[in-house]
mmCIF file of N, CA and C in Angstrom:
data_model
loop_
_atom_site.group_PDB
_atom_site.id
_atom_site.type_symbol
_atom_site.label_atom_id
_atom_site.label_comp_id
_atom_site.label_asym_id
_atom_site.label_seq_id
_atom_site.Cartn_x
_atom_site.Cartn_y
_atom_site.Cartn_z
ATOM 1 N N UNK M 1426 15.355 -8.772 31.357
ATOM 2 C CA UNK M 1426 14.302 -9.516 30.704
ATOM 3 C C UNK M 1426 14.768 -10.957 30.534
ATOM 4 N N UNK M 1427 14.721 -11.793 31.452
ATOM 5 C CA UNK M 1427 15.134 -13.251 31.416
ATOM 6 C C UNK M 1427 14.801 -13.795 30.681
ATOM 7 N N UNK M 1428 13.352 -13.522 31.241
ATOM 8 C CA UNK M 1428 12.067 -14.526 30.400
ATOM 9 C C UNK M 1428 11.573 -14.160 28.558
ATOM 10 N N UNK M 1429 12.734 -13.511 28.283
ATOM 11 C CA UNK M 1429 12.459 -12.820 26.857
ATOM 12 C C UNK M 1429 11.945 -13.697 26.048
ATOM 13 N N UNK M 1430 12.501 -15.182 26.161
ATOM 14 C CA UNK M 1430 12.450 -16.282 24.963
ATOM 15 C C UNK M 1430 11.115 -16.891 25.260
ATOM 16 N N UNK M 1431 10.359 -16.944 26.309
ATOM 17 C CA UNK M 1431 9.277 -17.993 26.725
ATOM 18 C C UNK M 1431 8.290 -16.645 26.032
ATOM 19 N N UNK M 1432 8.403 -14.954 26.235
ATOM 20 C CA UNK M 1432 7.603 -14.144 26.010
ATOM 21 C C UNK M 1432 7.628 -14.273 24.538
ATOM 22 N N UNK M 1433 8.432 -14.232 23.759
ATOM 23 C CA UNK M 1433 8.434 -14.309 22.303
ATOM 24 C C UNK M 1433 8.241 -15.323 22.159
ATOM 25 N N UNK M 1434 7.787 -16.928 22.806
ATOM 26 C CA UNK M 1434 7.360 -17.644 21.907
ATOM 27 C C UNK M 1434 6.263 -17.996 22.370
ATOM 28 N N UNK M 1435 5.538 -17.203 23.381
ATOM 29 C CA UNK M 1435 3.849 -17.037 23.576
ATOM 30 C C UNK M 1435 3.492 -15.886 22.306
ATOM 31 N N UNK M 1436 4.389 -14.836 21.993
ATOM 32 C CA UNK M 1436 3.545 -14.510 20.852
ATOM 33 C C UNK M 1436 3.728 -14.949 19.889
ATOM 34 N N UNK M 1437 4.771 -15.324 19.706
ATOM 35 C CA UNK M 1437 4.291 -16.569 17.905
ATOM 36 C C UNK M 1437 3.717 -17.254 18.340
ATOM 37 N N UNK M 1438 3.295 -18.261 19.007
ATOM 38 C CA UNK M 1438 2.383 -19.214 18.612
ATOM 39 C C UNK M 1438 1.387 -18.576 19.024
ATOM 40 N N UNK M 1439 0.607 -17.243 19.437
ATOM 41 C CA UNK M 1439 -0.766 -16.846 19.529
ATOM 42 C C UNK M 1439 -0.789 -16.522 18.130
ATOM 43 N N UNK M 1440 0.250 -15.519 17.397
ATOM 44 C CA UNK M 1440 -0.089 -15.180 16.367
ATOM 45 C C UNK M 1440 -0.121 -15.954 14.835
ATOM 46 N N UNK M 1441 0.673 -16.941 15.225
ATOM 47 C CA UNK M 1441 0.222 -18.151 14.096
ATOM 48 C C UNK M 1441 -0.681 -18.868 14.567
ATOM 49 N N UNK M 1442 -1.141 -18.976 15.782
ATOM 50 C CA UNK M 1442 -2.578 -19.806 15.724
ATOM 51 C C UNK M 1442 -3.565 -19.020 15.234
ATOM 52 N N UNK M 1443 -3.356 -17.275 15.250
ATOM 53 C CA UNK M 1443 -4.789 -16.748 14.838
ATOM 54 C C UNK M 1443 -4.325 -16.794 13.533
ATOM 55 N N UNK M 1444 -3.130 -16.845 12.794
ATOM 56 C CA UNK M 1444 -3.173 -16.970 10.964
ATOM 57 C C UNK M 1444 -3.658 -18.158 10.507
ATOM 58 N N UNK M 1445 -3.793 -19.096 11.264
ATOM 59 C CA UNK M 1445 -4.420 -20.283 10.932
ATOM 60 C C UNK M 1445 -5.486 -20.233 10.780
ATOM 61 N N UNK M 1446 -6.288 -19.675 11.982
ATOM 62 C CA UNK M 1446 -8.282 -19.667 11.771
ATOM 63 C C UNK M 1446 -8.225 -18.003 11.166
ATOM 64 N N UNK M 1447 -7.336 -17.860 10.406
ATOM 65 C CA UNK M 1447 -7.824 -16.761 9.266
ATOM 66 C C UNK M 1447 -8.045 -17.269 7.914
ATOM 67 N N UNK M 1448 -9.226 -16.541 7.247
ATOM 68 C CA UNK M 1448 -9.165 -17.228 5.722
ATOM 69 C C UNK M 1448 -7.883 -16.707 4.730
ATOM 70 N N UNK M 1449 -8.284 -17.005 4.126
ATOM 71 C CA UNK M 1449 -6.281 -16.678 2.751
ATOM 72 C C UNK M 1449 -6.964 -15.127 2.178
ATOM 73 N N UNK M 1450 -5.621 -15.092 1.943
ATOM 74 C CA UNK M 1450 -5.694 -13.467 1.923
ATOM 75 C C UNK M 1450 -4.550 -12.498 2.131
ATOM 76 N N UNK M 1451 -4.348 -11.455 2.132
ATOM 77 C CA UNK M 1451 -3.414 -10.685 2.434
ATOM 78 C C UNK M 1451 -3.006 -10.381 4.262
ATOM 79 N N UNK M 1452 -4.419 -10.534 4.541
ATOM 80 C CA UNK M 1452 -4.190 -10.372 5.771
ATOM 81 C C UNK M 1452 -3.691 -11.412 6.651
ATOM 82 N N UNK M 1453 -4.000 -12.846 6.327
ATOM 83 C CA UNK M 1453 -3.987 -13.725 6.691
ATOM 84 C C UNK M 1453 -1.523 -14.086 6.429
ATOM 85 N N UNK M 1454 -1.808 -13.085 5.065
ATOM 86 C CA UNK M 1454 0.074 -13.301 5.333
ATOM 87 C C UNK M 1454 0.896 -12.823 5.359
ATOM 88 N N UNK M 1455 0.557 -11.148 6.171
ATOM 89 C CA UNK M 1455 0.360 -10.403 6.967
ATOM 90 C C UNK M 1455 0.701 -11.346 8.417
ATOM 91 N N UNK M 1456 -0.528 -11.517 8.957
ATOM 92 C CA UNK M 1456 -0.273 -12.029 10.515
ATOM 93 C C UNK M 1456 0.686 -13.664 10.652
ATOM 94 N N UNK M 1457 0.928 -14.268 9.475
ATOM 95 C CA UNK M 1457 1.802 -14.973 9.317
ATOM 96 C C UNK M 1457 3.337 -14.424 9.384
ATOM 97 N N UNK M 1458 3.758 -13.539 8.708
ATOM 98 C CA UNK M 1458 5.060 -12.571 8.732
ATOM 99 C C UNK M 1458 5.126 -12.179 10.373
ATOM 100 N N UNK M 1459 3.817 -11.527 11.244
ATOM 101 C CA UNK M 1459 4.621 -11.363 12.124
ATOM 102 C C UNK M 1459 4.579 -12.361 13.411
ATOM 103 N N UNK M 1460 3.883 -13.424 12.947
ATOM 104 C CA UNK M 1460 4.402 -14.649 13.879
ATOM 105 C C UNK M 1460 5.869 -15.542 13.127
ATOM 106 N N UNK M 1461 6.164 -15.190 12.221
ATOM 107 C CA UNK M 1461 7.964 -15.465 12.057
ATOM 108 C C UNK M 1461 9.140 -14.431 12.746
ATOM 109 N N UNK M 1462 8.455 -13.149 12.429
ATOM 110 C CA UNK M 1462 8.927 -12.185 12.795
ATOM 111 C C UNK M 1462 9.429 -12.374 14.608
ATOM 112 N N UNK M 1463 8.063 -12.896 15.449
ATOM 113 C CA UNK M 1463 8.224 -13.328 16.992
ATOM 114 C C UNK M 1463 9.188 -14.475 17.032
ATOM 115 N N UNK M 1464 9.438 -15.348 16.051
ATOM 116 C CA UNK M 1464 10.044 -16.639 16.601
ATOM 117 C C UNK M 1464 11.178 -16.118 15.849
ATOM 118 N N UNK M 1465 11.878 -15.299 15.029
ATOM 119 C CA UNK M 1465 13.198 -14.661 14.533
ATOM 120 C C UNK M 1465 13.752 -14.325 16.415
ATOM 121 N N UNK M 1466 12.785 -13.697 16.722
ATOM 122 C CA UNK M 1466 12.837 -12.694 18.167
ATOM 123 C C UNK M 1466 13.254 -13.775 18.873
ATOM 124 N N UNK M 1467 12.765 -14.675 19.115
ATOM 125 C CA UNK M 1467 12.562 -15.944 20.165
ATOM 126 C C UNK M 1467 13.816 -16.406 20.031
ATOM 127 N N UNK M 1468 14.738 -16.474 18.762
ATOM 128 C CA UNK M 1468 15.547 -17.462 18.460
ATOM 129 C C UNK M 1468 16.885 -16.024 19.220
ATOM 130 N N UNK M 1469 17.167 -15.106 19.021
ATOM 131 C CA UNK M 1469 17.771 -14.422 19.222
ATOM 132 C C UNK M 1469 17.755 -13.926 20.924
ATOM 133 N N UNK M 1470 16.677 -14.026 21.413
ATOM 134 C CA UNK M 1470 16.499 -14.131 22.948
ATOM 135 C C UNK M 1470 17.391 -15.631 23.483
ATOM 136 N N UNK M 1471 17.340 -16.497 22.670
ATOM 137 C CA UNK M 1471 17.721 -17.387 23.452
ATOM 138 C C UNK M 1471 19.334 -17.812 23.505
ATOM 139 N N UNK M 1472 19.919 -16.750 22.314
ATOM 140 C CA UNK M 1472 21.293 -16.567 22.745
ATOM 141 C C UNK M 1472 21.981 -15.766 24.050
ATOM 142 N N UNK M 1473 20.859 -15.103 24.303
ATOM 143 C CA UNK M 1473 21.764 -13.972 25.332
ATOM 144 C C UNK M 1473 20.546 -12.685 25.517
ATOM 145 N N UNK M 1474 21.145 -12.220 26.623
ATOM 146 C CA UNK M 1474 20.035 -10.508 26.769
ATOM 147 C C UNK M 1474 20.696 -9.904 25.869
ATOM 148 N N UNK M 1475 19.678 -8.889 25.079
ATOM 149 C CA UNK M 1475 20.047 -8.427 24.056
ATOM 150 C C UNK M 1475 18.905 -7.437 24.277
ATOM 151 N N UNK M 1476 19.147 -6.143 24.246
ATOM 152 C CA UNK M 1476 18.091 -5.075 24.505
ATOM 153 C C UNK M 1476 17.697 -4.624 23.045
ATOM 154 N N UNK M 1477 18.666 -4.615 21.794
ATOM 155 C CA UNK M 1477 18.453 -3.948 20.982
ATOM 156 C C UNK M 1477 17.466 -4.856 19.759
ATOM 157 N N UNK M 1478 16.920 -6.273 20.476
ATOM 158 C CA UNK M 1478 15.867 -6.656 19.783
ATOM 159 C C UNK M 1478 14.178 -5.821 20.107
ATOM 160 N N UNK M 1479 14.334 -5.128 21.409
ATOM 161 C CA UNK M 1479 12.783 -4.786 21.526
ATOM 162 C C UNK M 1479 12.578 -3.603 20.530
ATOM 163 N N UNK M 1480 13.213 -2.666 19.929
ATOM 164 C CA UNK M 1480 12.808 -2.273 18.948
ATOM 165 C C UNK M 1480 12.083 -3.302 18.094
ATOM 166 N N UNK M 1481 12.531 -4.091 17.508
ATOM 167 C CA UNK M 1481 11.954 -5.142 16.762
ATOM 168 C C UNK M 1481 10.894 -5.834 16.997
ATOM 169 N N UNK M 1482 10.587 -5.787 18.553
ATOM 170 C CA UNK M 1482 9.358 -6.710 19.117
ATOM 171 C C UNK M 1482 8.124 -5.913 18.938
ATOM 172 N N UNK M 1483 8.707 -4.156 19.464
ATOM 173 C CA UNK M 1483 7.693 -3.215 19.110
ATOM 174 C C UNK M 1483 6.809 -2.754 17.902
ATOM 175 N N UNK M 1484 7.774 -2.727 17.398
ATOM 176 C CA UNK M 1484 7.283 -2.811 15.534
ATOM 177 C C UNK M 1484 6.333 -3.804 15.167
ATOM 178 N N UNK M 1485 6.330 -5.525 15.444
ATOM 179 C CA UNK M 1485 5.812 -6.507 15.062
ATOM 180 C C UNK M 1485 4.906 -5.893 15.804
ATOM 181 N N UNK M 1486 4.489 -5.736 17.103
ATOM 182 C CA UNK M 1486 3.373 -5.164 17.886
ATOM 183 C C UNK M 1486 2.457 -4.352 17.054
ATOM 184 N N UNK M 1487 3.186 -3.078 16.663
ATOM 185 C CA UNK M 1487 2.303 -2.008 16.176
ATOM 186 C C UNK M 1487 2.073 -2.965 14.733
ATOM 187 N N UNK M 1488 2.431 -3.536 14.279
ATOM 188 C CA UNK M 1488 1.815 -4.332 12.997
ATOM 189 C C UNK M 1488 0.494 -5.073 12.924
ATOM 190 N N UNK M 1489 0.971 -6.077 14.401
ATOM 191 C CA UNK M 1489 0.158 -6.745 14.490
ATOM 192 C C UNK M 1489 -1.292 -5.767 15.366
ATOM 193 N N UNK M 1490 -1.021 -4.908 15.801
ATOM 194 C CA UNK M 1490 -2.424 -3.857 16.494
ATOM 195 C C UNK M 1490 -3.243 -3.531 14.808
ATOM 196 N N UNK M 1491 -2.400 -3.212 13.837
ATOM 197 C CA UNK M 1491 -2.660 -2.596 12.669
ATOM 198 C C UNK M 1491 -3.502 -3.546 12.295
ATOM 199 N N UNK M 1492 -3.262 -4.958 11.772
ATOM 200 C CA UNK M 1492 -3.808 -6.014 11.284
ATOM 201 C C UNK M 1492 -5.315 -6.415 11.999
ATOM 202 N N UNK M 1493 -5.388 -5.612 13.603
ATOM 203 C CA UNK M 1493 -6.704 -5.976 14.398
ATOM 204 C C UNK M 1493 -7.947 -5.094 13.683
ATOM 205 N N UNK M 1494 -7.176 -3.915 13.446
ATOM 206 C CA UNK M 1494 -8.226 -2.861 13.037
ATOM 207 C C UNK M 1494 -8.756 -3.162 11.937
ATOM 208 N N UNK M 1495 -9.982 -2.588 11.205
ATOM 209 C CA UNK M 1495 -10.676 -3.305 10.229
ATOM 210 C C UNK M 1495 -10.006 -2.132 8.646
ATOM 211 N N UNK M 1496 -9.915 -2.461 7.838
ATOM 212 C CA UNK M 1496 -9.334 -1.484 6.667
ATOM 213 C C UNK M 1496 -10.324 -0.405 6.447
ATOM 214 N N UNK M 1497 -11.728 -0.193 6.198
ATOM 215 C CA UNK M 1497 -12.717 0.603 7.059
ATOM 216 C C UNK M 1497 -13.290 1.752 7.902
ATOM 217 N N UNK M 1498 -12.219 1.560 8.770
ATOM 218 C CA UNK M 1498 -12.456 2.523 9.887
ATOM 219 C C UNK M 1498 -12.453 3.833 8.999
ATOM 220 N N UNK M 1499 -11.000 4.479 8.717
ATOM 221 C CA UNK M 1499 -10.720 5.364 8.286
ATOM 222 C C UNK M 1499 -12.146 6.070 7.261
ATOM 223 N N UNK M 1500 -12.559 5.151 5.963
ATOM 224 C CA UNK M 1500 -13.774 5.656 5.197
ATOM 225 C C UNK M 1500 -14.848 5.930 6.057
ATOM 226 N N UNK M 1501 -15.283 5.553 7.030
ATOM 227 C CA UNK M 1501 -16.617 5.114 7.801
ATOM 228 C C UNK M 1501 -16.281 6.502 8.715
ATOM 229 N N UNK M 1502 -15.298 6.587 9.241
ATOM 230 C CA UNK M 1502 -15.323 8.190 10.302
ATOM 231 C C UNK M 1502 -15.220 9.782 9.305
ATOM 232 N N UNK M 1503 -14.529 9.202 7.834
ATOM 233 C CA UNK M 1503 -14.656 10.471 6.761
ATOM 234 C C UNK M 1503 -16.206 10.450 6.434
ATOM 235 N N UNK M 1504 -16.640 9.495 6.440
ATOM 236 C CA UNK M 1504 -18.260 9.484 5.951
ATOM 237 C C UNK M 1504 -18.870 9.970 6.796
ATOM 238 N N UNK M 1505 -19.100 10.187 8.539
ATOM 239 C CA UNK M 1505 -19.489 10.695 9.152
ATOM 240 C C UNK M 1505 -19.063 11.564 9.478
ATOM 241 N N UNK M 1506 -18.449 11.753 9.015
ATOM 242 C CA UNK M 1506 -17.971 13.781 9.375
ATOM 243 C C UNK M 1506 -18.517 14.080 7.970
ATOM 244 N N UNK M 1507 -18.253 13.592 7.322
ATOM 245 C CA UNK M 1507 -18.890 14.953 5.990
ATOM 246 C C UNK M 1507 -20.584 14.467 6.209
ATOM 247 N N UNK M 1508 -21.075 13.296 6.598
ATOM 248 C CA UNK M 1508 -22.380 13.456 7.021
ATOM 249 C C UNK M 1508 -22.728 14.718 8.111
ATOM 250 N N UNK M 1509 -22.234 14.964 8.939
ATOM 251 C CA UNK M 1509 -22.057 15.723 10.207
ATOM 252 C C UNK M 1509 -22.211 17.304 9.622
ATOM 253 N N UNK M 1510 -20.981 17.185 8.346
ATOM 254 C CA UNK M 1510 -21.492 18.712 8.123
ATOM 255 C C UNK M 1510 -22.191 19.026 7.114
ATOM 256 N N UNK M 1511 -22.617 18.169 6.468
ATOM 257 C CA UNK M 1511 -23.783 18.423 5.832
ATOM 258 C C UNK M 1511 -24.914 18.671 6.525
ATOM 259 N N UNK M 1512 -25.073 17.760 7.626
ATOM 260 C CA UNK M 1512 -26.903 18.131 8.857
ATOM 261 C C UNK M 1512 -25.933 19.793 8.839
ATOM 262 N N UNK M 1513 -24.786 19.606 9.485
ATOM 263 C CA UNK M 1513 -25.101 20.897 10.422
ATOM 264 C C UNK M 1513 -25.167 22.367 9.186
ATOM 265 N N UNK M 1514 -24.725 22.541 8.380
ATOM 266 C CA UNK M 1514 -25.107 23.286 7.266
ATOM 267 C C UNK M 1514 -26.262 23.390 6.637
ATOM 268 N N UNK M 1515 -27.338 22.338 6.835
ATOM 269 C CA UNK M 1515 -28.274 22.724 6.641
ATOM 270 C C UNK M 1515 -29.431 22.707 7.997
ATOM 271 N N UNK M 1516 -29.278 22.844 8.599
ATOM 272 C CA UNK M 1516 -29.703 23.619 10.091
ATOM 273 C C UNK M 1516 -29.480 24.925 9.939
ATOM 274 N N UNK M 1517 -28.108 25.223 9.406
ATOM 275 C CA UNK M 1517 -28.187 26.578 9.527
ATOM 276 C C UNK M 1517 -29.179 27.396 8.145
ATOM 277 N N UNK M 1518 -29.017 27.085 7.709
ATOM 278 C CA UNK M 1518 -30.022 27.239 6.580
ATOM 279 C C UNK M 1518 -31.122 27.552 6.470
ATOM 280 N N UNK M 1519 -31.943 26.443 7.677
ATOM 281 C CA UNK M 1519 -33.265 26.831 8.198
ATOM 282 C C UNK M 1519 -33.427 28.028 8.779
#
């Protein structure tokens, strides 16, 4: 992985440009943490290959996937399943 340092510092600066056009908030410092988190990465790529940072790159990843999803989801698919079995329980009913 040569190019480790140019890859970690395309994702900090994507991910601090999107904490920027975020409003304030938790989330907003949230996606700030893991655009430090990329340029921690960046700075450590640029000493040397070092394999045992992509654990670390992965993690910020699954953080930052976490931060895309809306807080939401989870209530909104329990609400339609217990909607779901409520129709279907009373179908059977009829």
């Amino acid at each position: 992985m040569s190019d480790a340092f140019d890859y970690f510092r395309a994702y900090a600066v994507r991910a601090l440009c999107r904490a920027r056009s975020m409003p304030r908030g938790k989330m907003k410092h949230l996606q700030l943490v893991v655009g430090r988190i990329y340029n921690l990465l960046k700075k450590e790529a640029a000493y040397g290959p070092n394999i045992q940072h992509l654990d670390d790159f992965r993690a910020a990843q699954k953080l930052e996937r976490s931060l895309d999803r809306k807080p939401d989801d989870g209530s909104i698919a329990q609400t339609r399943f217990a909607l779901g079995s409520k129709q279907s329980t009373g179908r059977e009913a009829r």
